[in-house]
């Protein structure tokens, strides 16, 4: 079912939906950007169309809805533990095709990896319905087409935002009742980006040759990368966290266990007892990230982890291009081992 709504009508729809759902969308956080007087666009709960930033790519991805930056897993005393109360209301999330495909990568990691479902992720994920934001343009650094992540049919509703009105396609019958008596019927279907300026050639090899792990191409990142982790925190598919126990001041046998985002680029991520660390050089960390996103994950799950949203390139303070790194890797593999010495 398709509909055309004015902005006022869309706000009536959001108001009705908000009675039963938490609604998340990209919104502007003024003056919180990297440089002075710049903004970031980040996910939060919204209630009005005017709050939704649909004209630009969000700085951060929507993964925070199912993967909070900090999440308390349980509270403990000496003899017992209990899990925190959680908000049981279902969620609607406005997001683009690449990010919906990014959630598919998170689902693989949290629900299928190692044969065990992550219950904390599952509880949040089960509540989520997707509202697709149609992309009106391919943004800077996007390469979703190269990654095959530019299209999706995995959504409950699709929306084309416009200055004058809003077109939508409804696929979820549970949401149909909210649209009774609102808007004009039509046959709207969302369109998808078919070409990006940036094209990435992902190497198609059954096995990476051993020599590529020590190739000189990784050395440049030893110095250029400052291990800040911005590429990881803004990525929709980076899913690593670390766990820590927070002990309460007045009784150190009472506290809570939290998990907190962590990432392969930052210092300490691979530290082990005795001071051993697996990837001390920043180039080795870049190599690990690249291989995980376009090789190791694919070997296990038959699809690329990376969806080509380009946020890693948008947000790297050292202007390191991950998409360019994949193309360099592809060229290196074509040139062969001799070119690497
Ligand atoms: S690696 Fe970069 S392009 Fe790929 S999903 Fe993550 S942020 Fe997006
Ligand atoms: S954002 Fe750039 S500098 Fe920071 S860790 Fe990632 S690649 Fe390195």
mmCIF file of C-alpha atoms and ligand atoms in Angstrom:
data_model
loop_
_atom_site.group_PDB
_atom_site.id
_atom_site.type_symbol
_atom_site.label_atom_id
_atom_site.label_comp_id
_atom_site.label_asym_id
_atom_site.label_seq_id
_atom_site.Cartn_x
_atom_site.Cartn_y
_atom_site.Cartn_z
ATOM 1 C CA UNK A 1 0.000 0.000 0.000
ATOM 2 C CA UNK A 2 1.314 3.464 -0.901
ATOM 3 C CA UNK A 3 0.359 6.868 0.500
ATOM 4 C CA UNK A 4 1.253 10.507 0.081
ATOM 5 C CA UNK A 5 1.174 12.591 3.251
ATOM 6 C CA UNK A 6 1.725 16.244 4.014
ATOM 7 C CA UNK A 7 4.256 16.987 6.762
ATOM 8 C CA UNK A 8 1.384 17.748 9.133
ATOM 9 C CA UNK A 9 -0.252 14.422 8.328
ATOM 10 C CA UNK A 10 3.075 12.648 8.848
ATOM 11 C CA UNK A 11 3.321 14.236 12.294
ATOM 12 C CA UNK A 12 -0.161 12.932 13.098
ATOM 13 C CA UNK A 13 1.061 9.477 12.041
ATOM 14 C CA UNK A 14 4.199 9.779 14.208
ATOM 15 C CA UNK A 15 2.060 10.904 17.149
ATOM 16 C CA UNK A 16 -0.183 7.849 16.822
ATOM 17 C CA UNK A 17 2.802 5.499 16.433
ATOM 18 C CA UNK A 18 4.560 7.055 19.437
ATOM 19 C CA UNK A 19 1.758 5.827 21.708
ATOM 20 C CA UNK A 20 2.889 2.245 21.050
ATOM 21 C CA UNK A 21 6.488 2.499 19.762
ATOM 22 C CA UNK A 22 9.758 4.195 20.616
ATOM 23 C CA UNK A 23 10.684 5.946 17.358
ATOM 24 C CA UNK A 24 14.372 6.442 16.529
ATOM 25 C CA UNK A 25 15.739 8.533 13.683
ATOM 26 C CA UNK A 26 18.862 10.505 12.763
ATOM 27 C CA UNK A 27 18.719 13.922 14.438
ATOM 28 C CA UNK A 28 21.021 16.923 14.631
ATOM 29 C CA UNK A 29 23.170 17.546 17.725
ATOM 30 C CA UNK A 30 24.308 21.119 17.333
ATOM 31 C CA UNK A 31 27.948 22.104 17.907
ATOM 32 C CA UNK A 32 28.999 18.604 18.921
ATOM 33 C CA UNK A 33 31.026 17.989 15.745
ATOM 34 C CA UNK A 34 34.746 17.429 15.247
ATOM 35 C CA UNK A 35 35.513 21.078 14.517
ATOM 36 C CA UNK A 36 34.208 24.174 16.286
ATOM 37 C CA UNK A 37 30.685 25.162 15.309
ATOM 38 C CA UNK A 38 30.021 21.879 13.509
ATOM 39 C CA UNK A 39 27.181 19.475 14.243
ATOM 40 C CA UNK A 40 26.861 15.723 14.339
ATOM 41 C CA UNK A 41 23.914 13.674 13.191
ATOM 42 C CA UNK A 42 23.152 10.840 15.506
ATOM 43 C CA UNK A 43 20.247 8.563 16.409
ATOM 44 C CA UNK A 44 17.797 9.471 19.165
ATOM 45 C CA UNK A 45 14.079 9.239 19.843
ATOM 46 C CA UNK A 46 11.969 11.628 17.784
ATOM 47 C CA UNK A 47 8.317 12.634 17.672
ATOM 48 C CA UNK A 48 8.162 15.156 14.792
ATOM 49 C CA UNK A 49 9.269 14.977 11.166
ATOM 50 C CA UNK A 50 11.104 18.282 11.635
ATOM 51 C CA UNK A 51 13.532 16.491 13.992
ATOM 52 C CA UNK A 52 14.498 13.868 11.393
ATOM 53 C CA UNK A 53 17.605 14.641 9.332
ATOM 54 C CA UNK A 54 16.865 12.948 6.034
ATOM 55 C CA UNK A 55 18.855 15.251 3.735
ATOM 56 C CA UNK A 56 22.301 14.043 4.914
ATOM 57 C CA UNK A 57 24.047 10.848 5.963
ATOM 58 C CA UNK A 58 24.168 10.378 9.718
ATOM 59 C CA UNK A 59 27.585 10.676 11.362
ATOM 60 C CA UNK A 60 26.886 7.685 13.589
ATOM 61 C CA UNK A 61 24.969 4.585 12.604
ATOM 62 C CA UNK A 62 21.685 3.314 14.066
ATOM 63 C CA UNK A 63 23.412 0.345 15.727
ATOM 64 C CA UNK A 64 23.160 2.125 19.113
ATOM 65 C CA UNK A 65 19.491 1.117 19.225
ATOM 66 C CA UNK A 66 20.433 -2.561 19.576
ATOM 67 C CA UNK A 67 24.025 -2.149 20.776
ATOM 68 C CA UNK A 68 24.146 0.603 23.416
ATOM 69 C CA UNK A 69 27.564 2.197 23.942
ATOM 70 C CA UNK A 70 27.347 1.074 27.579
ATOM 71 C CA UNK A 71 25.013 -1.707 28.666
ATOM 72 C CA UNK A 72 24.569 -3.090 32.180
ATOM 73 C CA UNK A 73 24.274 -6.872 31.893
ATOM 74 C CA UNK A 74 23.513 -7.589 35.547
ATOM 75 C CA UNK A 75 23.871 -6.309 39.103
ATOM 76 C CA UNK A 76 25.562 -8.548 41.650
ATOM 77 C CA UNK A 77 26.076 -9.008 45.356
ATOM 78 C CA UNK A 78 28.175 -11.670 47.094
ATOM 79 C CA UNK A 79 25.450 -14.297 46.702
ATOM 80 C CA UNK A 80 23.092 -13.270 43.933
ATOM 81 C CA UNK A 81 22.655 -11.357 40.732
ATOM 82 C CA UNK A 82 19.772 -9.857 38.808
ATOM 83 C CA UNK A 83 19.331 -8.333 35.397
ATOM 84 C CA UNK A 84 18.221 -4.722 35.004
ATOM 85 C CA UNK A 85 14.664 -3.827 34.037
ATOM 86 C CA UNK A 86 14.439 -3.095 30.312
ATOM 87 C CA UNK A 87 12.060 -1.028 28.241
ATOM 88 C CA UNK A 88 9.780 -3.568 26.567
ATOM 89 C CA UNK A 89 8.153 -1.172 24.087
ATOM 90 C CA UNK A 90 8.775 -2.062 20.440
ATOM 91 C CA UNK A 91 10.895 0.291 18.329
ATOM 92 C CA UNK A 92 10.637 1.818 14.887
ATOM 93 C CA UNK A 93 13.962 2.882 13.378
ATOM 94 C CA UNK A 94 14.337 5.173 10.348
ATOM 95 C CA UNK A 95 17.435 4.096 8.412
ATOM 96 C CA UNK A 96 18.900 3.639 4.941
ATOM 97 C CA UNK A 97 19.324 0.472 2.863
ATOM 98 C CA UNK A 98 23.029 0.101 3.741
ATOM 99 C CA UNK A 99 22.226 0.254 7.453
ATOM 100 C CA UNK A 100 19.458 -2.343 7.161
ATOM 101 C CA UNK A 101 22.055 -4.593 5.515
ATOM 102 C CA UNK A 102 24.449 -3.626 8.317
ATOM 103 C CA UNK A 103 21.955 -4.974 10.859
ATOM 104 C CA UNK A 104 22.055 -8.270 8.927
ATOM 105 C CA UNK A 105 25.826 -8.375 9.572
ATOM 106 C CA UNK A 106 25.283 -7.625 13.289
ATOM 107 C CA UNK A 107 22.658 -10.398 13.413
ATOM 108 C CA UNK A 108 25.205 -12.870 12.042
ATOM 109 C CA UNK A 109 27.772 -11.922 14.679
ATOM 110 C CA UNK A 110 25.429 -11.752 17.666
ATOM 111 C CA UNK A 111 22.950 -14.511 16.825
ATOM 112 C CA UNK A 112 24.843 -17.054 14.714
ATOM 113 C CA UNK A 113 28.532 -16.751 15.505
ATOM 114 C CA UNK A 114 29.845 -19.696 17.509
ATOM 115 C CA UNK A 115 26.438 -21.357 17.757
ATOM 116 C CA UNK A 116 25.249 -19.185 20.669
ATOM 117 C CA UNK A 117 22.756 -16.356 20.603
ATOM 118 C CA UNK A 118 23.663 -13.210 22.513
ATOM 119 C CA UNK A 119 20.558 -12.805 24.661
ATOM 120 C CA UNK A 120 21.206 -9.125 25.441
ATOM 121 C CA UNK A 121 21.381 -8.261 21.765
ATOM 122 C CA UNK A 122 18.463 -10.528 20.887
ATOM 123 C CA UNK A 123 16.110 -8.888 23.388
ATOM 124 C CA UNK A 124 16.721 -5.456 21.879
ATOM 125 C CA UNK A 125 16.845 -6.646 18.278
ATOM 126 C CA UNK A 126 13.498 -8.482 18.466
ATOM 127 C CA UNK A 127 11.725 -5.232 19.273
ATOM 128 C CA UNK A 128 12.953 -3.419 16.143
ATOM 129 C CA UNK A 129 11.036 -2.724 12.937
ATOM 130 C CA UNK A 130 12.751 -0.910 10.091
ATOM 131 C CA UNK A 131 11.445 2.172 8.282
ATOM 132 C CA UNK A 132 13.548 2.562 5.146
ATOM 133 C CA UNK A 133 14.688 6.100 4.268
ATOM 134 C CA UNK A 134 14.997 6.285 0.492
ATOM 135 C CA UNK A 135 18.356 7.816 -0.513
ATOM 136 C CA UNK A 136 17.799 10.756 -2.859
ATOM 137 C CA UNK A 137 21.516 10.845 -3.689
ATOM 138 C CA UNK A 138 24.694 8.892 -3.146
ATOM 139 C CA UNK A 139 26.610 10.756 -0.431
ATOM 140 C CA UNK A 140 30.375 11.397 -0.122
ATOM 141 C CA UNK A 141 32.390 8.206 0.413
ATOM 142 C CA UNK A 142 29.426 5.847 -0.124
ATOM 143 C CA UNK A 143 30.264 2.610 -1.961
ATOM 144 C CA UNK A 144 27.182 0.569 -1.118
ATOM 145 C CA UNK A 145 26.756 -0.546 -4.750
ATOM 146 C CA UNK A 146 30.196 -2.199 -4.797
ATOM 147 C CA UNK A 147 29.278 -4.046 -1.594
ATOM 148 C CA UNK A 148 25.846 -5.112 -2.884
ATOM 149 C CA UNK A 149 24.207 -3.282 0.031
ATOM 150 C CA UNK A 150 22.372 -0.550 -1.897
ATOM 151 C CA UNK A 151 19.011 -2.373 -1.966
ATOM 152 C CA UNK A 152 16.801 -4.183 0.515
ATOM 153 C CA UNK A 153 13.264 -5.456 0.887
ATOM 154 C CA UNK A 154 13.661 -5.932 4.638
ATOM 155 C CA UNK A 155 11.483 -3.090 5.950
ATOM 156 C CA UNK A 156 8.054 -2.537 7.444
ATOM 157 C CA UNK A 157 7.602 0.848 5.828
ATOM 158 C CA UNK A 158 9.586 2.856 3.254
ATOM 159 C CA UNK A 159 9.629 6.640 3.153
ATOM 160 C CA UNK A 160 10.635 9.208 0.554
ATOM 161 C CA UNK A 161 11.030 12.537 2.320
ATOM 162 C CA UNK A 162 10.397 15.698 0.314
ATOM 163 C CA UNK A 163 10.106 19.370 1.096
ATOM 164 C CA UNK A 164 6.426 19.399 0.088
ATOM 165 C CA UNK A 165 5.179 15.965 1.064
ATOM 166 C CA UNK A 166 6.191 12.484 2.102
ATOM 167 C CA UNK A 167 5.581 9.322 0.101
ATOM 168 C CA UNK A 168 5.440 6.018 1.861
ATOM 169 C CA UNK A 169 5.045 2.334 1.172
ATOM 170 C CA UNK A 170 3.570 0.178 3.908
ATOM 171 C CA UNK A 171 4.390 -3.526 4.064
ATOM 172 C CA UNK A 172 3.610 -4.312 7.703
ATOM 173 C CA UNK A 173 -0.058 -5.007 8.357
ATOM 174 C CA UNK A 174 0.351 -4.208 12.065
ATOM 175 C CA UNK A 175 1.116 -0.612 11.074
ATOM 176 C CA UNK A 176 -1.767 -0.304 8.579
ATOM 177 C CA UNK A 177 -4.316 0.791 11.168
ATOM 178 C CA UNK A 178 -2.261 3.864 12.003
ATOM 179 C CA UNK A 179 -2.722 5.107 8.442
ATOM 180 C CA UNK A 180 -6.513 4.878 8.315
ATOM 181 C CA UNK A 181 -7.950 8.219 7.236
ATOM 182 C CA UNK A 182 -4.500 9.812 6.726
ATOM 183 C CA UNK A 183 -3.079 10.870 3.336
ATOM 184 C CA UNK A 184 -3.849 10.042 -0.274
ATOM 185 C CA UNK A 185 -3.497 6.518 -1.658
ATOM 186 C CA UNK A 186 -0.889 5.886 -4.386
ATOM 187 C CA UNK A 187 1.405 3.138 -5.660
ATOM 188 C CA UNK A 188 4.698 4.460 -4.243
ATOM 189 C CA UNK A 189 7.700 2.117 -4.195
ATOM 190 C CA UNK A 190 11.139 3.289 -3.048
ATOM 191 C CA UNK A 191 14.003 3.640 -5.514
ATOM 192 C CA UNK A 192 17.550 2.606 -4.723
ATOM 193 C CA UNK A 193 20.931 4.153 -5.569
ATOM 194 C CA UNK A 194 22.387 2.349 -8.576
ATOM 195 C CA UNK A 195 25.791 4.032 -8.773
ATOM 196 C CA UNK A 196 28.290 5.629 -6.381
ATOM 197 C CA UNK A 197 31.192 7.886 -7.321
ATOM 198 C CA UNK A 198 33.469 5.569 -5.351
ATOM 199 C CA UNK A 199 33.890 2.081 -6.722
ATOM 200 C CA UNK A 200 35.596 -0.634 -4.759
ATOM 201 C CA UNK A 201 37.055 -3.828 -6.149
ATOM 202 C CA UNK A 202 36.826 -6.393 -3.409
ATOM 203 C CA UNK A 203 39.415 -9.130 -3.966
ATOM 204 C CA UNK A 204 37.771 -12.410 -4.752
ATOM 205 C CA UNK A 205 40.171 -15.016 -3.461
ATOM 206 C CA UNK A 206 39.374 -18.307 -1.801
ATOM 207 C CA UNK A 207 42.451 -17.943 0.432
ATOM 208 C CA UNK A 208 44.598 -14.886 1.125
ATOM 209 C CA UNK A 209 48.232 -15.727 0.314
ATOM 210 C CA UNK A 210 50.525 -15.673 3.357
ATOM 211 C CA UNK A 211 52.788 -12.926 1.957
ATOM 212 C CA UNK A 212 49.980 -10.327 1.899
ATOM 213 C CA UNK A 213 49.869 -10.311 5.723
ATOM 214 C CA UNK A 214 53.394 -8.846 5.798
ATOM 215 C CA UNK A 215 53.099 -6.745 2.678
ATOM 216 C CA UNK A 216 54.525 -3.224 2.711
ATOM 217 C CA UNK A 217 51.069 -1.759 1.952
ATOM 218 C CA UNK A 218 50.152 -1.995 5.652
ATOM 219 C CA UNK A 219 53.241 -0.044 6.791
ATOM 220 C CA UNK A 220 51.848 3.354 5.753
ATOM 221 C CA UNK A 221 49.105 2.979 8.352
ATOM 222 C CA UNK A 222 51.657 2.481 11.163
ATOM 223 C CA UNK A 223 52.266 6.232 11.037
ATOM 224 C CA UNK A 224 49.137 7.680 9.475
ATOM 225 C CA UNK A 225 46.618 5.980 11.780
ATOM 226 C CA UNK A 226 46.477 7.428 15.301
ATOM 227 C CA UNK A 227 44.423 4.528 16.728
ATOM 228 C CA UNK A 228 41.513 6.766 17.702
ATOM 229 C CA UNK A 229 38.848 4.181 16.801
ATOM 230 C CA UNK A 230 36.468 6.656 15.140
ATOM 231 C CA UNK A 231 36.236 4.391 12.101
ATOM 232 C CA UNK A 232 34.985 1.623 14.416
ATOM 233 C CA UNK A 233 32.563 3.627 16.536
ATOM 234 C CA UNK A 234 30.832 5.138 13.514
ATOM 235 C CA UNK A 235 30.701 1.824 11.618
ATOM 236 C CA UNK A 236 27.324 0.099 11.522
ATOM 237 C CA UNK A 237 28.932 -3.351 11.453
ATOM 238 C CA UNK A 238 31.702 -3.054 14.069
ATOM 239 C CA UNK A 239 30.379 -5.138 16.941
ATOM 240 C CA UNK A 240 33.173 -5.557 19.491
ATOM 241 C CA UNK A 241 32.835 -4.703 23.135
ATOM 242 C CA UNK A 242 34.771 -5.213 26.355
ATOM 243 C CA UNK A 243 33.324 -6.189 29.730
ATOM 244 C CA UNK A 244 34.091 -4.545 33.044
ATOM 245 C CA UNK A 245 32.879 -4.803 36.614
ATOM 246 C CA UNK A 246 31.934 -1.558 38.326
ATOM 247 C CA UNK A 247 32.285 -2.002 42.101
ATOM 248 C CA UNK A 248 30.303 0.357 44.300
ATOM 249 C CA UNK A 249 32.443 2.561 46.552
ATOM 250 C CA UNK A 250 31.049 1.647 49.944
ATOM 251 C CA UNK A 251 30.970 -2.126 49.357
ATOM 252 C CA UNK A 252 33.361 -3.588 46.830
ATOM 253 C CA UNK A 253 31.503 -6.910 46.784
ATOM 254 C CA UNK A 254 28.457 -5.271 45.260
ATOM 255 C CA UNK A 255 28.394 -3.837 41.785
ATOM 256 C CA UNK A 256 27.387 -4.308 38.200
ATOM 257 C CA UNK A 257 28.848 -5.853 35.093
ATOM 258 C CA UNK A 258 28.750 -3.701 31.993
ATOM 259 C CA UNK A 259 29.775 -4.136 28.454
ATOM 260 C CA UNK A 260 31.165 -1.156 26.624
ATOM 261 C CA UNK A 261 32.072 -0.626 22.977
ATOM 262 C CA UNK A 262 35.670 -1.513 22.182
ATOM 263 C CA UNK A 263 37.494 -1.740 18.894
ATOM 264 C CA UNK A 264 40.359 -3.330 17.020
ATOM 265 C CA UNK A 265 42.094 -0.011 16.287
ATOM 266 C CA UNK A 266 42.519 1.253 19.811
ATOM 267 C CA UNK A 267 45.405 0.568 22.195
ATOM 268 C CA UNK A 268 44.846 -2.304 24.574
ATOM 269 C CA UNK A 269 42.253 -4.176 22.528
ATOM 270 C CA UNK A 270 44.430 -7.275 22.117
ATOM 271 C CA UNK A 271 46.339 -6.981 25.409
ATOM 272 C CA UNK A 272 46.754 -10.172 27.372
ATOM 273 C CA UNK A 273 48.201 -11.188 30.707
ATOM 274 C CA UNK A 274 51.932 -10.616 30.852
ATOM 275 C CA UNK A 275 51.772 -7.545 28.630
ATOM 276 C CA UNK A 276 51.477 -9.495 25.398
ATOM 277 C CA UNK A 277 49.574 -7.784 22.579
ATOM 278 C CA UNK A 278 48.788 -9.302 19.202
ATOM 279 C CA UNK A 279 48.659 -6.169 17.064
ATOM 280 C CA UNK A 280 50.895 -3.425 18.434
ATOM 281 C CA UNK A 281 51.434 -1.606 15.107
ATOM 282 C CA UNK A 282 48.550 0.462 13.796
ATOM 283 C CA UNK A 283 49.087 -0.980 10.310
ATOM 284 C CA UNK A 284 48.446 -4.465 11.689
ATOM 285 C CA UNK A 285 45.191 -3.203 13.193
ATOM 286 C CA UNK A 286 44.149 -1.738 9.841
ATOM 287 C CA UNK A 287 44.946 -5.078 8.201
ATOM 288 C CA UNK A 288 42.863 -6.926 10.787
ATOM 289 C CA UNK A 289 39.865 -4.636 10.247
ATOM 290 C CA UNK A 290 40.038 -4.849 6.472
ATOM 291 C CA UNK A 291 40.374 -8.631 6.391
ATOM 292 C CA UNK A 292 37.562 -9.062 8.888
ATOM 293 C CA UNK A 293 35.181 -6.857 6.903
ATOM 294 C CA UNK A 294 35.800 -8.261 3.444
ATOM 295 C CA UNK A 295 37.370 -11.685 3.874
ATOM 296 C CA UNK A 296 37.094 -13.583 7.202
ATOM 297 C CA UNK A 297 33.433 -12.763 7.800
ATOM 298 C CA UNK A 298 32.652 -13.715 4.213
ATOM 299 C CA UNK A 299 34.384 -17.072 4.592
ATOM 300 C CA UNK A 300 32.183 -17.867 7.563
ATOM 301 C CA UNK A 301 28.862 -16.366 6.525
ATOM 302 C CA UNK A 302 28.981 -16.068 2.730
ATOM 303 C CA UNK A 303 28.545 -12.277 2.622
ATOM 304 C CA UNK A 304 30.658 -9.228 3.220
ATOM 305 C CA UNK A 305 30.445 -7.659 6.653
ATOM 306 C CA UNK A 306 31.066 -4.146 5.311
ATOM 307 C CA UNK A 307 28.076 -2.502 3.636
ATOM 308 C CA UNK A 308 29.897 0.446 2.068
ATOM 309 C CA UNK A 309 28.244 3.200 4.126
ATOM 310 C CA UNK A 310 31.537 5.127 4.002
ATOM 311 C CA UNK A 311 31.258 6.457 7.574
ATOM 312 C CA UNK A 312 34.800 5.250 8.361
ATOM 313 C CA UNK A 313 36.123 7.491 5.589
ATOM 314 C CA UNK A 314 33.794 10.364 6.551
ATOM 315 C CA UNK A 315 35.072 10.401 10.119
ATOM 316 C CA UNK A 316 38.767 9.479 10.072
ATOM 317 C CA UNK A 317 40.677 12.519 11.408
ATOM 318 C CA UNK A 318 43.747 11.417 9.431
ATOM 319 C CA UNK A 319 41.807 11.183 6.152
ATOM 320 C CA UNK A 320 42.603 7.497 5.801
ATOM 321 C CA UNK A 321 40.362 5.916 3.205
ATOM 322 C CA UNK A 322 39.257 2.381 3.954
ATOM 323 C CA UNK A 323 37.687 2.031 0.503
ATOM 324 C CA UNK A 324 40.996 3.044 -1.059
ATOM 325 C CA UNK A 325 42.759 0.501 1.140
ATOM 326 C CA UNK A 326 40.570 -2.274 -0.273
ATOM 327 C CA UNK A 327 41.446 -1.161 -3.810
ATOM 328 C CA UNK A 328 45.160 -1.091 -2.916
ATOM 329 C CA UNK A 329 44.803 -4.606 -1.497
ATOM 330 C CA UNK A 330 43.099 -5.771 -4.678
ATOM 331 C CA UNK A 331 45.899 -4.286 -6.803
ATOM 332 C CA UNK A 332 48.568 -5.839 -4.594
ATOM 333 C CA UNK A 333 47.031 -9.266 -4.914
ATOM 334 C CA UNK A 334 46.902 -8.894 -8.695
ATOM 335 C CA UNK A 335 50.522 -7.765 -8.851
ATOM 336 C CA UNK A 336 51.562 -10.767 -6.795
ATOM 337 C CA UNK A 337 54.216 -11.462 -4.225
ATOM 338 C CA UNK A 338 57.194 -10.113 -6.195
ATOM 339 C CA UNK A 339 55.751 -6.598 -6.245
ATOM 340 C CA UNK A 340 55.606 -6.621 -2.471
ATOM 341 C CA UNK A 341 59.356 -6.862 -1.801
HETATM 342 S S1 LIG B 1 33.835 -0.538 7.299
HETATM 343 FE FE1 LIG B 1 33.370 1.605 6.747
HETATM 344 S S2 LIG B 1 32.104 1.455 4.881
HETATM 345 FE FE2 LIG B 1 32.140 -0.594 5.797
HETATM 346 S S3 LIG B 1 30.267 -0.698 7.073
HETATM 347 FE FE3 LIG B 1 31.967 0.010 8.419
HETATM 348 S S4 LIG B 1 31.921 2.266 8.352
HETATM 349 FE FE4 LIG B 1 30.648 1.498 6.637
HETATM 350 S S1 LIG B 2 39.574 6.682 12.237
HETATM 351 FE FE1 LIG B 2 41.482 6.754 11.030
HETATM 352 S S2 LIG B 2 43.086 7.344 12.476
HETATM 353 FE FE2 LIG B 2 41.297 6.691 13.706
HETATM 354 S S3 LIG B 2 41.655 4.479 14.081
HETATM 355 FE FE3 LIG B 2 40.409 4.597 12.221
HETATM 356 S S4 LIG B 2 41.904 4.592 10.523
HETATM 357 FE FE4 LIG B 2 43.039 5.094 12.417
#
